[in-house]
PDB file of C-alpha atoms in Angstrom:
ATOM      1  CA  UNK A   1      47.752 -68.116  18.911  1.00 40.00           C
ATOM      2  CA  UNK A   2      47.186 -66.947  21.749  1.00 38.00           C
ATOM      3  CA  UNK A   3      45.506 -63.248  22.032  1.00 41.00           C
ATOM      4  CA  UNK A   4      46.745 -60.557  24.263  1.00 39.00           C
ATOM      5  CA  UNK A   5      44.245 -57.269  25.591  1.00 39.00           C
ATOM      6  CA  UNK A   6      46.173 -54.291  24.716  1.00 37.00           C
ATOM      7  CA  UNK A   7      44.839 -51.284  25.398  1.00 38.00           C
ATOM      8  CA  UNK A   8      42.833 -48.571  23.181  1.00 36.00           C
ATOM      9  CA  UNK A   9      45.940 -45.889  24.025  1.00 36.00           C
ATOM     10  CA  UNK A  10      48.475 -48.530  23.467  1.00 38.00           C
ATOM     11  CA  UNK A  11      46.770 -49.490  20.046  1.00 36.00           C
ATOM     12  CA  UNK A  12      46.921 -45.898  18.749  1.00 33.00           C
ATOM     13  CA  UNK A  13      50.505 -45.434  19.605  1.00 34.00           C
ATOM     14  CA  UNK A  14      51.559 -47.960  17.765  1.00 37.00           C
ATOM     15  CA  UNK A  15      49.779 -47.460  14.685  1.00 36.00           C
ATOM     16  CA  UNK A  16      50.838 -44.033  14.528  1.00 33.00           C
ATOM     17  CA  UNK A  17      54.767 -45.792  14.650  1.00 38.00           C
ATOM     18  CA  UNK A  18      54.021 -48.242  12.137  1.00 38.00           C
ATOM     19  CA  UNK A  19      52.354 -45.488  10.624  1.00 36.00           C
ATOM     20  CA  UNK A  20      56.490 -43.259  10.007  1.00 36.00           C
ATOM     21  CA  UNK A  21      57.394 -46.922   9.318  1.00 39.00           C
ATOM     22  CA  UNK A  22      60.860 -46.778   6.811  1.00 40.00           C
ATOM     23  CA  UNK A  23      62.865 -49.722   7.381  1.00 50.00           C
ATOM     24  CA  UNK A  24      63.965 -48.064  10.849  1.00 41.00           C
ATOM     25  CA  UNK A  25      64.105 -49.385  14.033  1.00 36.00           C
ATOM     26  CA  UNK A  26      61.271 -47.975  16.678  1.00 34.00           C
ATOM     27  CA  UNK A  27      60.857 -47.821  20.100  1.00 31.00           C
ATOM     28  CA  UNK A  28      57.833 -48.318  21.612  1.00 33.00           C
ATOM     29  CA  UNK A  29      56.765 -47.729  26.213  1.00 29.00           C
ATOM     30  CA  UNK A  30      56.399 -50.949  27.796  1.00 34.00           C
ATOM     31  CA  UNK A  31      53.012 -52.313  28.532  1.00 35.00           C
ATOM     32  CA  UNK A  32      52.686 -53.133  32.298  1.00 35.00           C
ATOM     33  CA  UNK A  33      55.138 -50.979  35.674  1.00 32.00           C
ATOM     34  CA  UNK A  34      56.511 -53.896  35.045  1.00 37.00           C
ATOM     35  CA  UNK A  35      58.235 -53.442  31.862  1.00 39.00           C
ATOM     36  CA  UNK A  36      58.746 -50.107  32.509  1.00 34.00           C
ATOM     37  CA  UNK A  37      62.348 -50.003  32.473  1.00 39.00           C
ATOM     38  CA  UNK A  38      63.121 -52.262  29.960  1.00 43.00           C
ATOM     39  CA  UNK A  39      61.066 -50.043  25.996  1.00 43.00           C
ATOM     40  CA  UNK A  40      60.492 -52.078  23.176  1.00 42.00           C
ATOM     41  CA  UNK A  41      61.511 -51.346  20.599  1.00 48.00           C
ATOM     42  CA  UNK A  42      59.287 -52.929  17.641  1.00 52.00           C
ATOM     43  CA  UNK A  43      62.138 -54.251  15.386  1.00 71.00           C
ATOM     44  CA  UNK A  44      62.914 -54.264  11.899  1.00 83.00           C
ATOM     45  CA  UNK A  45      66.972 -55.480  11.139  1.00 88.00           C
ATOM     46  CA  UNK A  46      68.881 -54.655   8.276  1.00 93.00           C
ATOM     47  CA  UNK A  47      71.040 -57.062   8.941  1.00 95.00           C
ATOM     48  CA  UNK A  48      74.780 -58.615   6.794  1.00 96.00           C
ATOM     49  CA  UNK A  49      75.191 -62.226   6.454  1.00 97.00           C
ATOM     50  CA  UNK A  50      78.222 -63.448   5.792  1.00 97.00           C
ATOM     51  CA  UNK A  51      78.504 -65.802   2.433  1.00 98.00           C
ATOM     52  CA  UNK A  52      80.977 -68.406   2.890  1.00 97.00           C
ATOM     53  CA  UNK A  53      80.263 -69.076  -1.110  1.00 98.00           C
ATOM     54  CA  UNK A  54      80.622 -65.804  -2.139  1.00 98.00           C
ATOM     55  CA  UNK A  55      84.103 -64.231   0.491  1.00 97.00           C
ATOM     56  CA  UNK A  56      81.605 -61.027   0.722  1.00 97.00           C
ATOM     57  CA  UNK A  57      78.897 -59.684   3.707  1.00 98.00           C
ATOM     58  CA  UNK A  58      75.188 -59.255   2.425  1.00 98.00           C
ATOM     59  CA  UNK A  59      72.602 -56.956   3.496  1.00 97.00           C
ATOM     60  CA  UNK A  60      69.187 -57.595   4.699  1.00 98.00           C
ATOM     61  CA  UNK A  61      66.158 -56.117   6.080  1.00 97.00           C
ATOM     62  CA  UNK A  62      64.324 -58.434   9.048  1.00 97.00           C
ATOM     63  CA  UNK A  63      61.013 -57.767  10.772  1.00 96.00           C
ATOM     64  CA  UNK A  64      59.618 -59.081  13.280  1.00 94.00           C
ATOM     65  CA  UNK A  65      55.850 -58.488  14.415  1.00 92.00           C
ATOM     66  CA  UNK A  66      55.084 -56.585  16.839  1.00 89.00           C
ATOM     67  CA  UNK A  67      54.594 -59.498  19.764  1.00 87.00           C
ATOM     68  CA  UNK A  68      57.674 -60.889  19.020  1.00 88.00           C
ATOM     69  CA  UNK A  69      60.186 -58.122  21.094  1.00 80.00           C
ATOM     70  CA  UNK A  70      56.707 -56.505  22.582  1.00 77.00           C
ATOM     71  CA  UNK A  71      54.851 -59.727  25.141  1.00 68.00           C
ATOM     72  CA  UNK A  72      56.053 -60.811  27.775  1.00 55.00           C
ATOM     73  CA  UNK A  73      55.431 -64.120  26.979  1.00 61.00           C
ATOM     74  CA  UNK A  74      56.394 -64.441  23.417  1.00 59.00           C
ATOM     75  CA  UNK A  75      60.147 -65.514  24.397  1.00 67.00           C
ATOM     76  CA  UNK A  76      59.006 -69.394  23.892  1.00 78.00           C
ATOM     77  CA  UNK A  77      56.537 -68.615  20.025  1.00 88.00           C
ATOM     78  CA  UNK A  78      58.328 -69.330  17.629  1.00 93.00           C
ATOM     79  CA  UNK A  79      57.575 -67.839  14.591  1.00 96.00           C
ATOM     80  CA  UNK A  80      57.539 -69.219  10.004  1.00 98.00           C
ATOM     81  CA  UNK A  81      58.974 -66.957   7.555  1.00 98.00           C
ATOM     82  CA  UNK A  82      58.658 -65.652   4.397  1.00 98.00           C
ATOM     83  CA  UNK A  83      61.441 -63.998   2.200  1.00 98.00           C
ATOM     84  CA  UNK A  84      60.215 -61.911   0.174  1.00 98.00           C
ATOM     85  CA  UNK A  85      63.068 -60.601  -3.253  1.00 98.00           C
ATOM     86  CA  UNK A  86      62.811 -58.057  -4.756  1.00 98.00           C
ATOM     87  CA  UNK A  87      62.960 -56.997  -8.771  1.00 97.00           C
ATOM     88  CA  UNK A  88      66.348 -56.173 -11.417  1.00 97.00           C
ATOM     89  CA  UNK A  89      68.130 -53.793 -10.101  1.00 96.00           C
ATOM     90  CA  UNK A  90      66.353 -53.133  -6.912  1.00 96.00           C
ATOM     91  CA  UNK A  91      67.850 -54.030  -3.487  1.00 97.00           C
ATOM     92  CA  UNK A  92      66.887 -55.458  -0.485  1.00 97.00           C
ATOM     93  CA  UNK A  93      65.035 -51.600   0.702  1.00 96.00           C
ATOM     94  CA  UNK A  94      62.751 -51.959  -1.144  1.00 97.00           C
ATOM     95  CA  UNK A  95      59.606 -53.615  -0.353  1.00 97.00           C
ATOM     96  CA  UNK A  96      59.764 -52.141   3.057  1.00 94.00           C
ATOM     97  CA  UNK A  97      59.672 -48.784   1.105  1.00 95.00           C
ATOM     98  CA  UNK A  98      56.801 -49.868  -0.777  1.00 97.00           C
ATOM     99  CA  UNK A  99      54.993 -51.749   1.073  1.00 96.00           C
ATOM    100  CA  UNK A 100      53.886 -51.783   4.589  1.00 95.00           C
ATOM    101  CA  UNK A 101      55.897 -54.955   6.077  1.00 96.00           C
ATOM    102  CA  UNK A 102      55.624 -53.936   9.813  1.00 93.00           C
ATOM    103  CA  UNK A 103      51.708 -54.373   9.351  1.00 94.00           C
ATOM    104  CA  UNK A 104      52.072 -57.956   7.563  1.00 96.00           C
ATOM    105  CA  UNK A 105      54.027 -58.710  10.294  1.00 96.00           C
ATOM    106  CA  UNK A 106      51.385 -57.812  12.963  1.00 94.00           C
ATOM    107  CA  UNK A 107      48.870 -59.167  11.159  1.00 96.00           C
ATOM    108  CA  UNK A 108      50.072 -62.742  10.227  1.00 97.00           C
ATOM    109  CA  UNK A 109      52.028 -63.012  12.941  1.00 95.00           C
ATOM    110  CA  UNK A 110      55.699 -64.538  10.275  1.00 97.00           C
ATOM    111  CA  UNK A 111      58.821 -63.289   9.867  1.00 97.00           C
ATOM    112  CA  UNK A 112      59.365 -61.411   6.796  1.00 98.00           C
ATOM    113  CA  UNK A 113      62.734 -61.470   5.351  1.00 98.00           C
ATOM    114  CA  UNK A 114      63.935 -59.423   2.295  1.00 98.00           C
ATOM    115  CA  UNK A 115      67.163 -60.247   0.813  1.00 98.00           C
ATOM    116  CA  UNK A 116      69.738 -57.873  -1.217  1.00 98.00           C
ATOM    117  CA  UNK A 117      69.508 -60.275  -4.745  1.00 97.00           C
ATOM    118  CA  UNK A 118      72.577 -57.770  -6.544  1.00 95.00           C
ATOM    119  CA  UNK A 119      70.774 -58.476  -9.908  1.00 95.00           C
ATOM    120  CA  UNK A 120      72.340 -62.321 -10.121  1.00 97.00           C
ATOM    121  CA  UNK A 121      68.514 -64.000 -10.651  1.00 97.00           C
ATOM    122  CA  UNK A 122      69.069 -65.322  -7.611  1.00 98.00           C
ATOM    123  CA  UNK A 123      70.946 -69.077  -9.226  1.00 96.00           C
ATOM    124  CA  UNK A 124      74.724 -69.611  -8.519  1.00 98.00           C
ATOM    125  CA  UNK A 125      76.838 -67.351 -11.785  1.00 98.00           C
ATOM    126  CA  UNK A 126      79.000 -70.207 -13.311  1.00 97.00           C
ATOM    127  CA  UNK A 127      81.441 -67.503 -14.371  1.00 97.00           C
ATOM    128  CA  UNK A 128      81.006 -64.838 -11.560  1.00 97.00           C
ATOM    129  CA  UNK A 129      81.392 -66.508  -8.183  1.00 97.00           C
ATOM    130  CA  UNK A 130      81.377 -63.505  -6.010  1.00 97.00           C
ATOM    131  CA  UNK A 131      77.428 -63.876  -7.491  1.00 98.00           C
ATOM    132  CA  UNK A 132      76.088 -67.385  -5.953  1.00 98.00           C
ATOM    133  CA  UNK A 133      73.372 -66.116  -4.861  1.00 98.00           C
ATOM    134  CA  UNK A 134      71.388 -70.110  -4.890  1.00 98.00           C
ATOM    135  CA  UNK A 135      73.132 -70.667  -1.879  1.00 98.00           C
ATOM    136  CA  UNK A 136      73.298 -67.980  -0.760  1.00 98.00           C
ATOM    137  CA  UNK A 137      69.437 -67.631   0.248  1.00 98.00           C
ATOM    138  CA  UNK A 138      68.125 -70.801   0.112  1.00 98.00           C
ATOM    139  CA  UNK A 139      71.471 -72.377   2.709  1.00 98.00           C
ATOM    140  CA  UNK A 140      72.882 -69.177   4.167  1.00 98.00           C
ATOM    141  CA  UNK A 141      70.582 -67.666   4.077  1.00 98.00           C
ATOM    142  CA  UNK A 142      67.711 -69.498   6.497  1.00 98.00           C
ATOM    143  CA  UNK A 143      71.193 -70.906   8.182  1.00 98.00           C
ATOM    144  CA  UNK A 144      71.283 -67.862   9.722  1.00 98.00           C
ATOM    145  CA  UNK A 145      67.867 -66.658  10.200  1.00 98.00           C
ATOM    146  CA  UNK A 146      67.368 -69.713  12.646  1.00 98.00           C
ATOM    147  CA  UNK A 147      70.011 -69.470  14.668  1.00 96.00           C
ATOM    148  CA  UNK A 148      69.250 -66.411  15.120  1.00 94.00           C
ATOM    149  CA  UNK A 149      65.497 -65.463  15.259  1.00 94.00           C
ATOM    150  CA  UNK A 150      62.397 -67.628  17.109  1.00 93.00           C
ATOM    151  CA  UNK A 151      61.483 -69.775  13.510  1.00 96.00           C
ATOM    152  CA  UNK A 152      60.135 -72.983  12.962  1.00 94.00           C
ATOM    153  CA  UNK A 153      64.004 -74.394  11.566  1.00 95.00           C
ATOM    154  CA  UNK A 154      60.628 -76.242   9.480  1.00 95.00           C
ATOM    155  CA  UNK A 155      60.368 -76.585   5.328  1.00 97.00           C
ATOM    156  CA  UNK A 156      56.008 -76.506   6.579  1.00 98.00           C
ATOM    157  CA  UNK A 157      56.966 -72.742   8.072  1.00 98.00           C
ATOM    158  CA  UNK A 158      59.396 -71.441   5.464  1.00 98.00           C
ATOM    159  CA  UNK A 159      57.862 -69.289   1.891  1.00 98.00           C
ATOM    160  CA  UNK A 160      59.325 -67.513  -0.277  1.00 98.00           C
ATOM    161  CA  UNK A 161      57.899 -65.450  -3.474  1.00 98.00           C
ATOM    162  CA  UNK A 162      58.654 -61.889  -5.262  1.00 98.00           C
ATOM    163  CA  UNK A 163      57.994 -59.465  -8.207  1.00 98.00           C
ATOM    164  CA  UNK A 164      59.627 -59.774 -11.900  1.00 98.00           C
ATOM    165  CA  UNK A 165      63.490 -61.320 -11.460  1.00 98.00           C
ATOM    166  CA  UNK A 166      62.770 -62.019  -7.786  1.00 98.00           C
ATOM    167  CA  UNK A 167      59.947 -63.725  -8.888  1.00 98.00           C
ATOM    168  CA  UNK A 168      62.059 -65.697 -11.176  1.00 98.00           C
ATOM    169  CA  UNK A 169      63.564 -66.115  -7.194  1.00 98.00           C
ATOM    170  CA  UNK A 170      61.423 -67.507  -5.589  1.00 98.00           C
ATOM    171  CA  UNK A 171      59.816 -70.611  -8.161  1.00 98.00           C
ATOM    172  CA  UNK A 172      63.305 -70.921  -9.014  1.00 98.00           C
ATOM    173  CA  UNK A 173      64.623 -71.119  -5.498  1.00 98.00           C
ATOM    174  CA  UNK A 174      61.752 -73.054  -4.129  1.00 98.00           C
ATOM    175  CA  UNK A 175      61.517 -75.515  -7.027  1.00 97.00           C
ATOM    176  CA  UNK A 176      64.913 -76.610  -6.464  1.00 97.00           C
ATOM    177  CA  UNK A 177      65.091 -76.958  -3.002  1.00 97.00           C
ATOM    178  CA  UNK A 178      61.496 -77.817  -1.833  1.00 96.00           C
ATOM    179  CA  UNK A 179      62.881 -79.491   1.509  1.00 96.00           C
ATOM    180  CA  UNK A 180      63.596 -75.932   2.371  1.00 98.00           C
ATOM    181  CA  UNK A 181      60.527 -73.875   1.165  1.00 98.00           C
ATOM    182  CA  UNK A 182      57.166 -75.660   1.298  1.00 98.00           C
ATOM    183  CA  UNK A 183      55.396 -72.484   0.092  1.00 98.00           C
ATOM    184  CA  UNK A 184      55.954 -70.027  -2.566  1.00 98.00           C
ATOM    185  CA  UNK A 185      55.375 -67.681  -5.223  1.00 98.00           C
ATOM    186  CA  UNK A 186      55.565 -66.034  -7.628  1.00 98.00           C
ATOM    187  CA  UNK A 187      54.212 -62.673  -8.714  1.00 98.00           C
ATOM    188  CA  UNK A 188      55.282 -61.430 -12.526  1.00 98.00           C
ATOM    189  CA  UNK A 189      58.054 -62.966 -12.669  1.00 98.00           C
ATOM    190  CA  UNK A 190      60.168 -64.076 -16.018  1.00 97.00           C
ATOM    191  CA  UNK A 191      59.302 -67.474 -16.312  1.00 97.00           C
ATOM    192  CA  UNK A 192      61.933 -68.173 -19.849  1.00 97.00           C
ATOM    193  CA  UNK A 193      64.234 -66.326 -19.079  1.00 97.00           C
ATOM    194  CA  UNK A 194      66.152 -67.678 -22.841  1.00 96.00           C
ATOM    195  CA  UNK A 195      63.459 -65.907 -24.458  1.00 96.00           C
ATOM    196  CA  UNK A 196      65.465 -61.705 -23.134  1.00 96.00           C
ATOM    197  CA  UNK A 197      69.582 -62.339 -24.150  1.00 92.00           C
ATOM    198  CA  UNK A 198      70.516 -59.273 -23.377  1.00 93.00           C
ATOM    199  CA  UNK A 199      68.203 -57.775 -20.576  1.00 94.00           C
ATOM    200  CA  UNK A 200      69.488 -57.564 -16.600  1.00 94.00           C
ATOM    201  CA  UNK A 201      72.663 -58.393 -17.145  1.00 93.00           C
ATOM    202  CA  UNK A 202      71.728 -61.967 -17.327  1.00 97.00           C
ATOM    203  CA  UNK A 203      74.470 -62.668 -19.710  1.00 97.00           C
ATOM    204  CA  UNK A 204      76.822 -61.298 -17.367  1.00 97.00           C
ATOM    205  CA  UNK A 205      75.237 -64.188 -14.835  1.00 97.00           C
ATOM    206  CA  UNK A 206      75.618 -67.040 -17.083  1.00 98.00           C
ATOM    207  CA  UNK A 207      77.696 -65.554 -20.525  1.00 97.00           C
ATOM    208  CA  UNK A 208      76.258 -65.201 -23.801  1.00 97.00           C
ATOM    209  CA  UNK A 209      73.630 -67.103 -24.768  1.00 96.00           C
ATOM    210  CA  UNK A 210      74.185 -68.374 -27.954  1.00 96.00           C
ATOM    211  CA  UNK A 211      77.664 -69.883 -27.169  1.00 97.00           C
ATOM    212  CA  UNK A 212      75.922 -70.962 -23.978  1.00 97.00           C
ATOM    213  CA  UNK A 213      72.418 -72.667 -25.146  1.00 97.00           C
ATOM    214  CA  UNK A 214      72.294 -75.026 -21.878  1.00 97.00           C
ATOM    215  CA  UNK A 215      72.838 -72.954 -19.955  1.00 97.00           C
ATOM    216  CA  UNK A 216      71.178 -70.325 -19.912  1.00 97.00           C
ATOM    217  CA  UNK A 217      68.101 -73.415 -20.724  1.00 97.00           C
ATOM    218  CA  UNK A 218      69.139 -74.800 -16.955  1.00 96.00           C
ATOM    219  CA  UNK A 219      68.299 -71.787 -15.267  1.00 97.00           C
ATOM    220  CA  UNK A 220      64.802 -70.589 -16.375  1.00 97.00           C
ATOM    221  CA  UNK A 221      61.919 -71.479 -14.307  1.00 97.00           C
ATOM    222  CA  UNK A 222      59.961 -73.200 -16.742  1.00 96.00           C
ATOM    223  CA  UNK A 223      62.907 -75.156 -17.100  1.00 96.00           C
ATOM    224  CA  UNK A 224      62.240 -76.705 -13.066  1.00 96.00           C
ATOM    225  CA  UNK A 225      59.063 -78.399 -14.045  1.00 95.00           C
ATOM    226  CA  UNK A 226      60.345 -81.940 -13.887  1.00 90.00           C
ATOM    227  CA  UNK A 227      61.868 -81.502 -10.732  1.00 89.00           C
ATOM    228  CA  UNK A 228      58.805 -81.111  -9.016  1.00 90.00           C
ATOM    229  CA  UNK A 229      56.705 -84.077 -10.636  1.00 87.00           C
ATOM    230  CA  UNK A 230      59.922 -86.348  -9.304  1.00 87.00           C
ATOM    231  CA  UNK A 231      60.162 -84.763  -5.646  1.00 88.00           C
ATOM    232  CA  UNK A 232      60.126 -87.071  -3.024  1.00 89.00           C
ATOM    233  CA  UNK A 233      59.191 -85.370  -0.634  1.00 90.00           C
ATOM    234  CA  UNK A 234      54.975 -84.952  -0.270  1.00 89.00           C
ATOM    235  CA  UNK A 235      53.173 -83.618   0.557  1.00 93.00           C
ATOM    236  CA  UNK A 236      53.871 -81.413  -2.239  1.00 94.00           C
ATOM    237  CA  UNK A 237      54.970 -77.147  -2.326  1.00 97.00           C
ATOM    238  CA  UNK A 238      51.583 -75.015  -2.156  1.00 98.00           C
ATOM    239  CA  UNK A 239      52.249 -73.271  -5.384  1.00 98.00           C
ATOM    240  CA  UNK A 240      50.774 -69.177  -6.427  1.00 98.00           C
ATOM    241  CA  UNK A 241      51.808 -67.529  -9.231  1.00 98.00           C
ATOM    242  CA  UNK A 242      49.881 -63.900 -10.663  1.00 98.00           C
ATOM    243  CA  UNK A 243      50.414 -61.645 -13.293  1.00 98.00           C
ATOM    244  CA  UNK A 244      48.953 -58.610 -14.826  1.00 98.00           C
ATOM    245  CA  UNK A 245      46.773 -58.371 -17.664  1.00 98.00           C
ATOM    246  CA  UNK A 246      49.197 -55.344 -19.548  1.00 97.00           C
ATOM    247  CA  UNK A 247      52.288 -56.952 -17.877  1.00 98.00           C
ATOM    248  CA  UNK A 248      56.250 -57.501 -20.159  1.00 97.00           C
ATOM    249  CA  UNK A 249      56.212 -62.036 -18.655  1.00 98.00           C
ATOM    250  CA  UNK A 250      52.097 -62.667 -19.250  1.00 98.00           C
ATOM    251  CA  UNK A 251      52.283 -64.613 -21.576  1.00 97.00           C
ATOM    252  CA  UNK A 252      54.960 -66.897 -20.198  1.00 96.00           C
ATOM    253  CA  UNK A 253      53.013 -66.720 -17.443  1.00 98.00           C
ATOM    254  CA  UNK A 254      50.533 -68.288 -18.817  1.00 98.00           C
ATOM    255  CA  UNK A 255      53.059 -70.636 -20.828  1.00 98.00           C
ATOM    256  CA  UNK A 256      54.082 -71.716 -17.412  1.00 98.00           C
ATOM    257  CA  UNK A 257      50.291 -71.849 -15.791  1.00 98.00           C
ATOM    258  CA  UNK A 258      49.288 -74.554 -18.924  1.00 98.00           C
ATOM    259  CA  UNK A 259      52.919 -76.412 -18.676  1.00 97.00           C
ATOM    260  CA  UNK A 260      52.175 -76.801 -14.441  1.00 97.00           C
ATOM    261  CA  UNK A 261      48.674 -77.762 -15.903  1.00 97.00           C
ATOM    262  CA  UNK A 262      49.520 -81.016 -18.683  1.00 96.00           C
ATOM    263  CA  UNK A 263      51.353 -81.716 -15.908  1.00 95.00           C
ATOM    264  CA  UNK A 264      48.939 -82.480 -13.309  1.00 95.00           C
ATOM    265  CA  UNK A 265      50.533 -80.284 -10.831  1.00 96.00           C
ATOM    266  CA  UNK A 266      48.300 -78.159  -8.121  1.00 96.00           C
ATOM    267  CA  UNK A 267      49.285 -74.379  -7.902  1.00 97.00           C
ATOM    268  CA  UNK A 268      46.978 -71.382  -8.126  1.00 98.00           C
ATOM    269  CA  UNK A 269      46.985 -69.238 -11.137  1.00 98.00           C
ATOM    270  CA  UNK A 270      45.806 -65.931 -11.180  1.00 98.00           C
ATOM    271  CA  UNK A 271      46.050 -62.919 -13.557  1.00 98.00           C
ATOM    272  CA  UNK A 272      44.498 -59.400 -13.018  1.00 97.00           C
ATOM    273  CA  UNK A 273      44.499 -55.588 -14.408  1.00 97.00           C
ATOM    274  CA  UNK A 274      47.642 -55.023 -14.134  1.00 97.00           C
ATOM    275  CA  UNK A 275      51.207 -53.564 -16.038  1.00 97.00           C
ATOM    276  CA  UNK A 276      55.236 -54.067 -14.191  1.00 98.00           C
ATOM    277  CA  UNK A 277      53.908 -51.999 -11.962  1.00 98.00           C
ATOM    278  CA  UNK A 278      54.721 -51.209  -7.589  1.00 98.00           C
ATOM    279  CA  UNK A 279      51.577 -50.554  -7.698  1.00 97.00           C
ATOM    280  CA  UNK A 280      50.098 -54.003  -9.327  1.00 98.00           C
ATOM    281  CA  UNK A 281      53.100 -55.885  -7.186  1.00 98.00           C
ATOM    282  CA  UNK A 282      51.589 -54.721  -3.102  1.00 98.00           C
ATOM    283  CA  UNK A 283      48.519 -55.703  -3.707  1.00 98.00           C
ATOM    284  CA  UNK A 284      49.375 -58.855  -4.929  1.00 98.00           C
ATOM    285  CA  UNK A 285      51.684 -58.859  -1.328  1.00 98.00           C
ATOM    286  CA  UNK A 286      48.418 -59.789  -0.108  1.00 98.00           C
ATOM    287  CA  UNK A 287      46.968 -62.366  -2.187  1.00 98.00           C
ATOM    288  CA  UNK A 288      50.585 -64.049  -2.139  1.00 98.00           C
ATOM    289  CA  UNK A 289      50.776 -63.637   2.468  1.00 98.00           C
ATOM    290  CA  UNK A 290      46.967 -64.684   2.528  1.00 98.00           C
ATOM    291  CA  UNK A 291      47.997 -67.897   0.278  1.00 98.00           C
ATOM    292  CA  UNK A 292      51.138 -68.429   2.676  1.00 98.00           C
ATOM    293  CA  UNK A 293      49.224 -67.455   6.357  1.00 98.00           C
ATOM    294  CA  UNK A 294      47.072 -70.896   5.217  1.00 98.00           C
ATOM    295  CA  UNK A 295      49.984 -72.528   3.857  1.00 98.00           C
ATOM    296  CA  UNK A 296      51.911 -72.192   8.068  1.00 98.00           C
ATOM    297  CA  UNK A 297      48.296 -73.232   9.125  1.00 97.00           C
ATOM    298  CA  UNK A 298      48.396 -75.968   7.869  1.00 97.00           C
ATOM    299  CA  UNK A 299      52.390 -76.796   8.342  1.00 96.00           C
ATOM    300  CA  UNK A 300      51.675 -76.226  12.630  1.00 95.00           C
ATOM    301  CA  UNK A 301      49.263 -78.960  11.531  1.00 95.00           C
ATOM    302  CA  UNK A 302      51.947 -82.093   9.979  1.00 94.00           C
ATOM    303  CA  UNK A 303      54.114 -80.559  12.160  1.00 91.00           C
ATOM    304  CA  UNK A 304      52.361 -80.975  15.837  1.00 88.00           C
ATOM    305  CA  UNK A 305      51.057 -84.815  14.196  1.00 82.00           C
TER     306      UNK A 305
END
């Protein structure tokens, strides 16, 4: 990526603006006299994307790096995309309220997309046609982002991760759609929904577990591992999974790690001090971004070879 010199005063202005970030549009003064007639926004969009599968529109936050709109030569540049998923009882704006997504987008040169998952568990509900979020995130939203933003429309340059329900969703979607997402992660994800038959609206999406045991098994992350073993796509996906020592899902995250090891599937797995909390997830996102940044760089090399 081309390095651009920015005056210290401009850097100070940018830092002050970013410090007040709260998922809103912000405008910067232009860097050069030639740009004076066209003020430039630091772009944090809330966009509604129509889902044909659900017959309704879904809100999403999209954060782009400063250079995407600010530097003159940026019009020819394309960017990798991170899809960042919220947890149960959350919404599309959660992440940008808790973490400095502007700073992350700028540091890594990545577009960040936060969809509204609406307690869907990010799968297509077989009993509720208004809850088809596997199709929405893995197809409709990706197609919208690729057609409206300057992305690399390539699996190598897409990553997906999330917290709790979103950790489940990220691995569920990536492992079922390895042609869409090359890199994936989970922070404190629920890797085995079958252990929680009466929690977090899961039965509202799948029906009662007692009456639909196979359906529940088919939608659990741990039961997607065979897809990884049998995937014809190479190179294999980049996978990062972590959880806190005192998290409610620590046992089934360790069980999934053991399952991946037994299957011979490479992945990063980390257990750190922490609970099921935003303090843990905001810290965890830093680790995931380092991991995904390395994957994006390898992906760029693969695309150029």
